[in-house]
mmCIF file of C-alpha atoms in Angstrom:
data_model
loop_
_atom_site.group_PDB
_atom_site.id
_atom_site.type_symbol
_atom_site.label_atom_id
_atom_site.label_comp_id
_atom_site.label_asym_id
_atom_site.label_seq_id
_atom_site.Cartn_x
_atom_site.Cartn_y
_atom_site.Cartn_z
ATOM 1 C CA MET A 217 -43.577 52.363 -16.946
ATOM 2 C CA GLY A 218 -42.341 55.994 -18.121
ATOM 3 C CA HIS A 219 -39.843 57.793 -15.969
ATOM 4 C CA LEU A 220 -41.703 57.483 -12.603
ATOM 5 C CA GLY A 221 -41.480 53.838 -12.807
ATOM 6 C CA SER A 222 -42.492 51.894 -9.302
ATOM 7 C CA ALA A 223 -43.522 53.570 -5.894
ATOM 8 C CA LYS A 224 -42.214 50.798 -4.236
ATOM 9 C CA PRO A 225 -38.386 50.618 -2.878
ATOM 10 C CA PRO A 226 -35.931 48.487 -4.999
ATOM 11 C CA HIS A 227 -35.250 46.542 -2.351
ATOM 12 C CA GLU A 228 -36.723 45.911 1.645
ATOM 13 C CA ILE A 229 -35.015 47.670 4.347
ATOM 14 C CA SER A 230 -36.125 47.259 8.130
ATOM 15 C CA LYS A 231 -37.191 50.394 10.226
ATOM 16 C CA LYS A 232 -34.216 49.827 12.436
ATOM 17 C CA LYS A 233 -31.658 49.452 9.380
ATOM 18 C CA ALA A 234 -33.512 52.391 7.613
ATOM 19 C CA GLU A 235 -33.216 54.938 10.874
ATOM 20 C CA ALA A 236 -29.248 53.944 11.143
ATOM 21 C CA ARG A 237 -28.687 54.740 7.639
ATOM 22 C CA LEU A 238 -30.570 58.100 7.749
ATOM 23 C CA LYS A 239 -28.601 59.026 10.678
ATOM 24 C CA GLU A 240 -25.541 58.327 9.126
ATOM 25 C CA ALA A 241 -26.568 60.315 6.000
ATOM 26 C CA GLN A 242 -27.642 62.950 8.059
ATOM 27 C CA GLU A 243 -24.123 63.313 9.839
ATOM 28 C CA ARG A 244 -22.432 63.391 6.556
ATOM 29 C CA LEU A 245 -24.939 66.220 5.317
ATOM 30 C CA LEU A 246 -23.939 67.947 8.182
ATOM 31 C CA ARG A 247 -20.364 68.051 7.644
ATOM 32 C CA LEU A 248 -20.849 68.630 3.897
ATOM 33 C CA ARG A 249 -22.992 71.615 5.042
ATOM 34 C CA LEU A 250 -20.556 73.198 6.981
ATOM 35 C CA MET A 251 -17.794 72.898 4.461
ATOM 36 C CA LEU A 252 -20.242 74.471 1.997
ATOM 37 C CA GLY A 253 -20.635 77.382 4.150
ATOM 38 C CA GLY A 254 -17.107 77.760 5.101
ATOM 39 C CA GLN A 255 -17.255 76.588 8.851
ATOM 40 C CA ILE A 256 -14.855 74.025 8.486
ATOM 41 C CA GLY A 257 -12.244 72.447 5.938
ATOM 42 C CA ASP A 258 -10.482 75.360 4.255
ATOM 43 C CA LYS A 259 -12.986 77.995 5.540
ATOM 44 C CA GLN A 260 -13.500 79.121 2.276
ATOM 45 C CA ILE A 261 -17.311 79.125 1.135
ATOM 46 C CA GLY A 262 -18.739 76.843 -1.430
ATOM 47 C CA PRO A 263 -20.849 76.815 -4.407
ATOM 48 C CA PRO A 264 -24.602 77.456 -3.518
ATOM 49 C CA LEU A 265 -26.823 74.273 -2.812
ATOM 50 C CA CYS A 266 -30.213 74.355 -3.922
ATOM 51 C CA VAL A 267 -32.600 71.062 -3.229
ATOM 52 C CA LEU A 268 -36.148 71.432 -4.866
ATOM 53 C CA PHE A 269 -39.005 68.977 -4.192
ATOM 54 C CA GLU A 270 -42.255 68.195 -5.887
ATOM 55 C CA GLY A 271 -44.369 65.260 -5.870
ATOM 56 C CA TRP A 272 -47.507 63.636 -5.560
ATOM 57 C CA ASP A 273 -50.049 65.219 -2.836
ATOM 58 C CA ALA A 274 -49.333 62.984 0.604
ATOM 59 C CA SER A 275 -45.983 62.126 -1.156
ATOM 60 C CA GLY A 276 -44.004 62.326 1.608
ATOM 61 C CA LYS A 277 -42.343 65.793 0.627
ATOM 62 C CA GLY A 278 -42.554 67.419 4.156
ATOM 63 C CA GLY A 279 -41.403 64.206 5.996
ATOM 64 C CA ALA A 280 -38.365 64.269 3.448
ATOM 65 C CA ILE A 281 -37.621 68.150 3.888
ATOM 66 C CA LYS A 282 -37.902 67.500 7.646
ATOM 67 C CA ARG A 283 -35.082 64.742 7.536
ATOM 68 C CA LEU A 284 -32.955 66.597 5.127
ATOM 69 C CA VAL A 285 -32.659 70.132 7.512
ATOM 70 C CA ALA A 286 -33.051 68.326 10.875
ATOM 71 C CA PRO A 287 -29.124 67.955 11.378
ATOM 72 C CA LEU A 288 -28.340 71.500 10.090
ATOM 73 C CA ASP A 289 -28.058 74.828 11.967
ATOM 74 C CA PRO A 290 -31.459 76.607 10.697
ATOM 75 C CA ARG A 291 -29.275 80.001 10.194
ATOM 76 C CA HIS A 292 -27.573 77.916 7.502
ATOM 77 C CA VAL A 293 -30.445 76.831 5.455
ATOM 78 C CA ARG A 294 -33.723 78.264 4.346
ATOM 79 C CA VAL A 295 -36.960 76.479 3.740
ATOM 80 C CA ALA A 296 -39.076 78.081 0.879
ATOM 81 C CA GLN A 297 -42.426 77.187 0.242
ATOM 82 C CA PHE A 298 -44.958 78.237 -2.921
ATOM 83 C CA ALA A 299 -48.596 77.839 -3.268
ATOM 84 C CA ALA A 300 -50.373 79.550 -5.773
ATOM 85 C CA PRO A 301 -48.967 83.018 -6.798
ATOM 86 C CA THR A 302 -50.622 86.227 -5.764
ATOM 87 C CA TYR A 303 -52.423 88.624 -7.645
ATOM 88 C CA ASP A 304 -49.136 90.863 -7.452
ATOM 89 C CA GLU A 305 -46.806 88.304 -8.383
ATOM 90 C CA LYS A 306 -49.289 87.371 -11.639
ATOM 91 C CA ARG A 307 -47.917 90.597 -12.833
ATOM 92 C CA HIS A 308 -44.854 89.481 -13.469
ATOM 93 C CA HIS A 309 -42.655 86.683 -15.523
ATOM 94 C CA PHE A 310 -43.613 83.477 -13.703
ATOM 95 C CA LEU A 311 -39.811 82.776 -12.250
ATOM 96 C CA GLN A 312 -39.678 86.162 -10.974
ATOM 97 C CA ARG A 313 -41.166 85.143 -7.670
ATOM 98 C CA PHE A 314 -38.277 82.488 -7.042
ATOM 99 C CA TRP A 315 -35.161 84.509 -7.546
ATOM 100 C CA ASN A 316 -35.070 86.295 -4.129
ATOM 101 C CA VAL A 317 -34.723 83.063 -2.190
ATOM 102 C CA LEU A 318 -32.359 81.316 -4.317
ATOM 103 C CA PRO A 319 -29.283 80.634 -2.391
ATOM 104 C CA GLY A 320 -25.769 82.616 -2.523
ATOM 105 C CA PHE A 321 -22.284 80.964 -2.453
ATOM 106 C CA GLY A 322 -21.995 79.594 0.898
ATOM 107 C CA GLY A 323 -25.755 79.317 1.316
ATOM 108 C CA MET A 324 -28.701 76.489 1.153
ATOM 109 C CA THR A 325 -32.384 76.728 0.101
ATOM 110 C CA VAL A 326 -34.847 73.530 -0.100
ATOM 111 C CA PHE A 327 -37.795 74.501 -2.124
ATOM 112 C CA ASP A 328 -40.652 72.819 -1.513
ATOM 113 C CA ARG A 329 -42.747 73.390 -4.742
ATOM 114 C CA SER A 330 -41.155 75.332 -6.993
ATOM 115 C CA TRP A 331 -41.117 76.838 -11.156
ATOM 116 C CA TYR A 332 -42.223 73.584 -12.110
ATOM 117 C CA GLY A 333 -45.708 74.457 -11.351
ATOM 118 C CA ARG A 334 -46.057 76.012 -14.538
ATOM 119 C CA VAL A 335 -45.863 72.750 -16.303
ATOM 120 C CA LEU A 336 -47.968 70.689 -13.394
ATOM 121 C CA VAL A 337 -50.645 72.310 -11.787
ATOM 122 C CA GLU A 338 -50.926 75.549 -14.295
ATOM 123 C CA ARG A 339 -50.876 73.253 -17.019
ATOM 124 C CA VAL A 340 -53.689 70.662 -15.893
ATOM 125 C CA GLU A 341 -55.951 73.062 -14.020
ATOM 126 C CA GLY A 342 -55.984 75.603 -16.913
ATOM 127 C CA PHE A 343 -54.281 78.433 -15.034
ATOM 128 C CA ALA A 344 -51.646 78.949 -17.798
ATOM 129 C CA THR A 345 -52.548 78.999 -21.492
ATOM 130 C CA ASP A 346 -51.197 76.500 -23.762
ATOM 131 C CA GLU A 347 -48.649 78.777 -25.354
ATOM 132 C CA GLN A 348 -47.668 79.750 -21.863
ATOM 133 C CA TRP A 349 -47.023 76.222 -20.251
ATOM 134 C CA LYS A 350 -45.131 75.031 -23.866
ATOM 135 C CA ARG A 351 -43.116 77.708 -23.657
ATOM 136 C CA ALA A 352 -41.747 77.479 -20.133
ATOM 137 C CA TYR A 353 -39.717 73.851 -20.903
ATOM 138 C CA ASP A 354 -37.333 76.131 -22.836
ATOM 139 C CA GLU A 355 -37.489 78.741 -20.281
ATOM 140 C CA ILE A 356 -36.961 76.914 -17.148
ATOM 141 C CA ASN A 357 -33.853 74.857 -18.794
ATOM 142 C CA GLU A 358 -32.347 78.393 -19.473
ATOM 143 C CA PHE A 359 -32.873 79.278 -16.393
ATOM 144 C CA GLU A 360 -31.533 76.099 -14.456
ATOM 145 C CA ARG A 361 -28.647 76.519 -16.833
ATOM 146 C CA THR A 362 -27.977 80.094 -15.699
ATOM 147 C CA LEU A 363 -27.750 78.737 -12.024
ATOM 148 C CA THR A 364 -25.411 75.785 -12.800
ATOM 149 C CA ALA A 365 -23.222 77.503 -15.048
ATOM 150 C CA GLU A 366 -22.553 80.304 -12.127
ATOM 151 C CA GLY A 367 -21.763 77.367 -9.790
ATOM 152 C CA MET A 368 -24.881 76.209 -8.081
ATOM 153 C CA ILE A 369 -25.683 72.607 -7.124
ATOM 154 C CA LEU A 370 -29.130 72.209 -8.257
ATOM 155 C CA ILE A 371 -30.569 68.762 -7.027
ATOM 156 C CA LYS A 372 -34.463 68.034 -8.074
ATOM 157 C CA PHE A 373 -37.070 65.342 -6.597
ATOM 158 C CA TRP A 374 -39.755 63.882 -7.762
ATOM 159 C CA MET A 375 -41.770 62.044 -4.663
ATOM 160 C CA HIS A 376 -43.513 59.399 -6.354
ATOM 161 C CA VAL A 377 -46.285 57.477 -4.365
ATOM 162 C CA SER A 378 -48.590 54.911 -5.765
ATOM 163 C CA ASP A 379 -52.322 55.661 -6.334
ATOM 164 C CA GLU A 380 -53.288 52.978 -3.675
ATOM 165 C CA GLU A 381 -50.849 54.280 -1.148
ATOM 166 C CA GLN A 382 -52.002 57.910 -2.089
ATOM 167 C CA LEU A 383 -55.534 57.255 -0.917
ATOM 168 C CA ARG A 384 -54.727 55.244 2.081
ATOM 169 C CA ARG A 385 -52.591 58.309 3.399
ATOM 170 C CA PHE A 386 -55.414 60.534 2.311
ATOM 171 C CA GLU A 387 -57.833 58.650 4.629
ATOM 172 C CA ASP A 388 -55.390 58.606 7.390
ATOM 173 C CA ARG A 389 -55.406 62.628 7.159
ATOM 174 C CA ARG A 390 -59.117 62.578 7.177
ATOM 175 C CA ASP A 391 -59.518 60.561 10.042
ATOM 176 C CA ASP A 392 -56.707 62.374 12.266
ATOM 177 C CA PRO A 393 -58.273 65.577 13.622
ATOM 178 C CA LEU A 394 -54.161 66.893 14.462
ATOM 179 C CA ARG A 395 -53.697 66.256 10.425
ATOM 180 C CA ALA A 396 -57.176 66.777 8.623
ATOM 181 C CA TRP A 397 -55.945 70.251 7.886
ATOM 182 C CA LYS A 398 -53.610 68.995 5.600
ATOM 183 C CA LEU A 399 -56.329 67.612 3.248
ATOM 184 C CA THR A 400 -58.173 69.598 1.235
ATOM 185 C CA ASP A 401 -60.756 68.923 -1.231
ATOM 186 C CA GLU A 402 -58.740 70.295 -3.987
ATOM 187 C CA ASP A 403 -56.419 67.506 -3.136
ATOM 188 C CA TRP A 404 -59.610 65.303 -3.777
ATOM 189 C CA ARG A 405 -60.270 66.945 -6.773
ATOM 190 C CA ASN A 406 -56.575 66.440 -8.196
ATOM 191 C CA ARG A 407 -56.914 62.659 -7.684
ATOM 192 C CA GLU A 408 -59.734 62.458 -10.180
ATOM 193 C CA LYS A 409 -57.197 64.181 -12.684
ATOM 194 C CA ARG A 410 -54.125 61.654 -11.794
ATOM 195 C CA ASP A 411 -53.920 60.461 -15.398
ATOM 196 C CA ALA A 412 -53.562 64.068 -16.679
ATOM 197 C CA TYR A 413 -51.354 64.682 -14.124
ATOM 198 C CA ALA A 414 -49.310 61.485 -14.880
ATOM 199 C CA ALA A 415 -48.909 62.558 -18.479
ATOM 200 C CA ALA A 416 -47.667 66.209 -17.187
ATOM 201 C CA ILE A 417 -45.239 64.708 -14.958
ATOM 202 C CA GLU A 418 -43.783 62.297 -17.731
ATOM 203 C CA GLU A 419 -43.467 65.113 -19.980
ATOM 204 C CA MET A 420 -41.557 67.555 -17.287
ATOM 205 C CA LEU A 421 -39.161 64.533 -16.471
ATOM 206 C CA ASP A 422 -38.440 64.360 -20.062
ATOM 207 C CA ARG A 423 -37.978 67.527 -21.439
ATOM 208 C CA THR A 424 -36.287 69.087 -18.190
ATOM 209 C CA ASP A 425 -33.714 66.548 -17.075
ATOM 210 C CA GLN A 426 -30.433 68.172 -17.792
ATOM 211 C CA PRO A 427 -26.592 67.330 -17.218
ATOM 212 C CA LYS A 428 -26.325 69.551 -14.097
ATOM 213 C CA ALA A 429 -29.932 69.691 -12.915
ATOM 214 C CA ARG A 430 -30.819 65.835 -12.830
ATOM 215 C CA TRP A 431 -34.283 64.624 -12.064
ATOM 216 C CA HIS A 432 -34.191 62.101 -9.210
ATOM 217 C CA VAL A 433 -37.405 60.281 -8.902
ATOM 218 C CA ILE A 434 -38.125 58.779 -5.219
ATOM 219 C CA PRO A 435 -39.974 55.670 -4.627
ATOM 220 C CA GLY A 436 -42.041 57.260 -1.853
ATOM 221 C CA ASP A 437 -44.485 54.031 -0.257
ATOM 222 C CA ASP A 438 -42.360 53.454 1.824
ATOM 223 C CA LYS A 439 -41.990 56.685 4.080
ATOM 224 C CA GLY A 440 -38.591 55.397 5.888
ATOM 225 C CA TYR A 441 -36.744 54.283 2.405
ATOM 226 C CA ALA A 442 -37.786 57.827 0.935
ATOM 227 C CA ARG A 443 -36.615 60.153 3.594
ATOM 228 C CA LEU A 444 -32.882 57.923 3.773
ATOM 229 C CA ALA A 445 -32.864 58.163 0.000
ATOM 230 C CA VAL A 446 -33.314 61.771 -0.355
ATOM 231 C CA VAL A 447 -30.558 62.587 2.221
ATOM 232 C CA GLU A 448 -28.045 60.122 0.601
ATOM 233 C CA GLN A 449 -28.676 61.479 -2.888
ATOM 234 C CA VAL A 450 -27.923 65.134 -1.895
ATOM 235 C CA CYS A 451 -24.434 63.681 0.150
ATOM 236 C CA HIS A 452 -23.858 62.071 -3.426
ATOM 237 C CA VAL A 453 -24.367 65.302 -5.619
ATOM 238 C CA VAL A 454 -22.270 67.397 -2.910
ATOM 239 C CA GLU A 455 -19.387 65.028 -2.583
ATOM 240 C CA LYS A 456 -19.169 64.453 -5.970
ATOM 241 C CA ARG A 457 -18.980 68.292 -6.935
ATOM 242 C CA LEU A 458 -16.488 69.261 -3.974
ATOM 243 C CA ALA A 459 -14.243 66.284 -5.296
ATOM 244 C CA LYS A 460 -14.436 67.899 -8.610
ATOM 245 C CA LEU A 461 -13.465 71.116 -7.454
ATOM 246 C CA GLY A 462 -10.647 69.520 -5.072
ATOM 247 C CA THR A 463 -12.124 70.537 -1.720
ATOM 248 C CA LEU A 464 -13.338 67.533 -0.124
ATOM 249 C CA ALA A 465 -11.205 66.389 2.573
#
């Protein structure tokens, strides 16, 4: 099974219960976000919060991000989306383009895709040389250690979906005129390389899971469960950090 495990949730939960738990978690997150931003509590700004999403195509990243930021004031959170690097970005070290959108103290940024593209799509599709992507594990680990040593709360999610469920979602998108734009020829080609991507994902999870930058694999076949699991996990990690700092009221 490796690090990915099953894409099914560990237990069944009804839609009604999932929605109730999600709402409760969103209210917890709003309070925590206001504490980190210095709006409530002791009025001191807290550590930066960075939540990073990677996952299979159609694994529910967008839906999870939407539920994560929905209760928050848009002035207090930034969602940064990354696609293929531009020509100019390719002239720099691959990590350079991520620096400017990292959150400062009191801030929060959500990454929809991230620096892990170097050891995933760039590795599998041959956009990076073997020397480049093999070197990247150490570069990424040092990068994240730098951020967390400065105080950042870094939470990393891999949204996992089964091959069968991914195909079903692809077909649903294809047949929906308002969502067909989300499905590209590249998405279909990537499905043909699922085994190669799975091997890259397993190595990524194995080599970049650090004490202060843990990976959280979210079983994504049930969207309702996946969304609440993400918000609850963010709350748990933030509460743990604030309790350690002695600022959790």
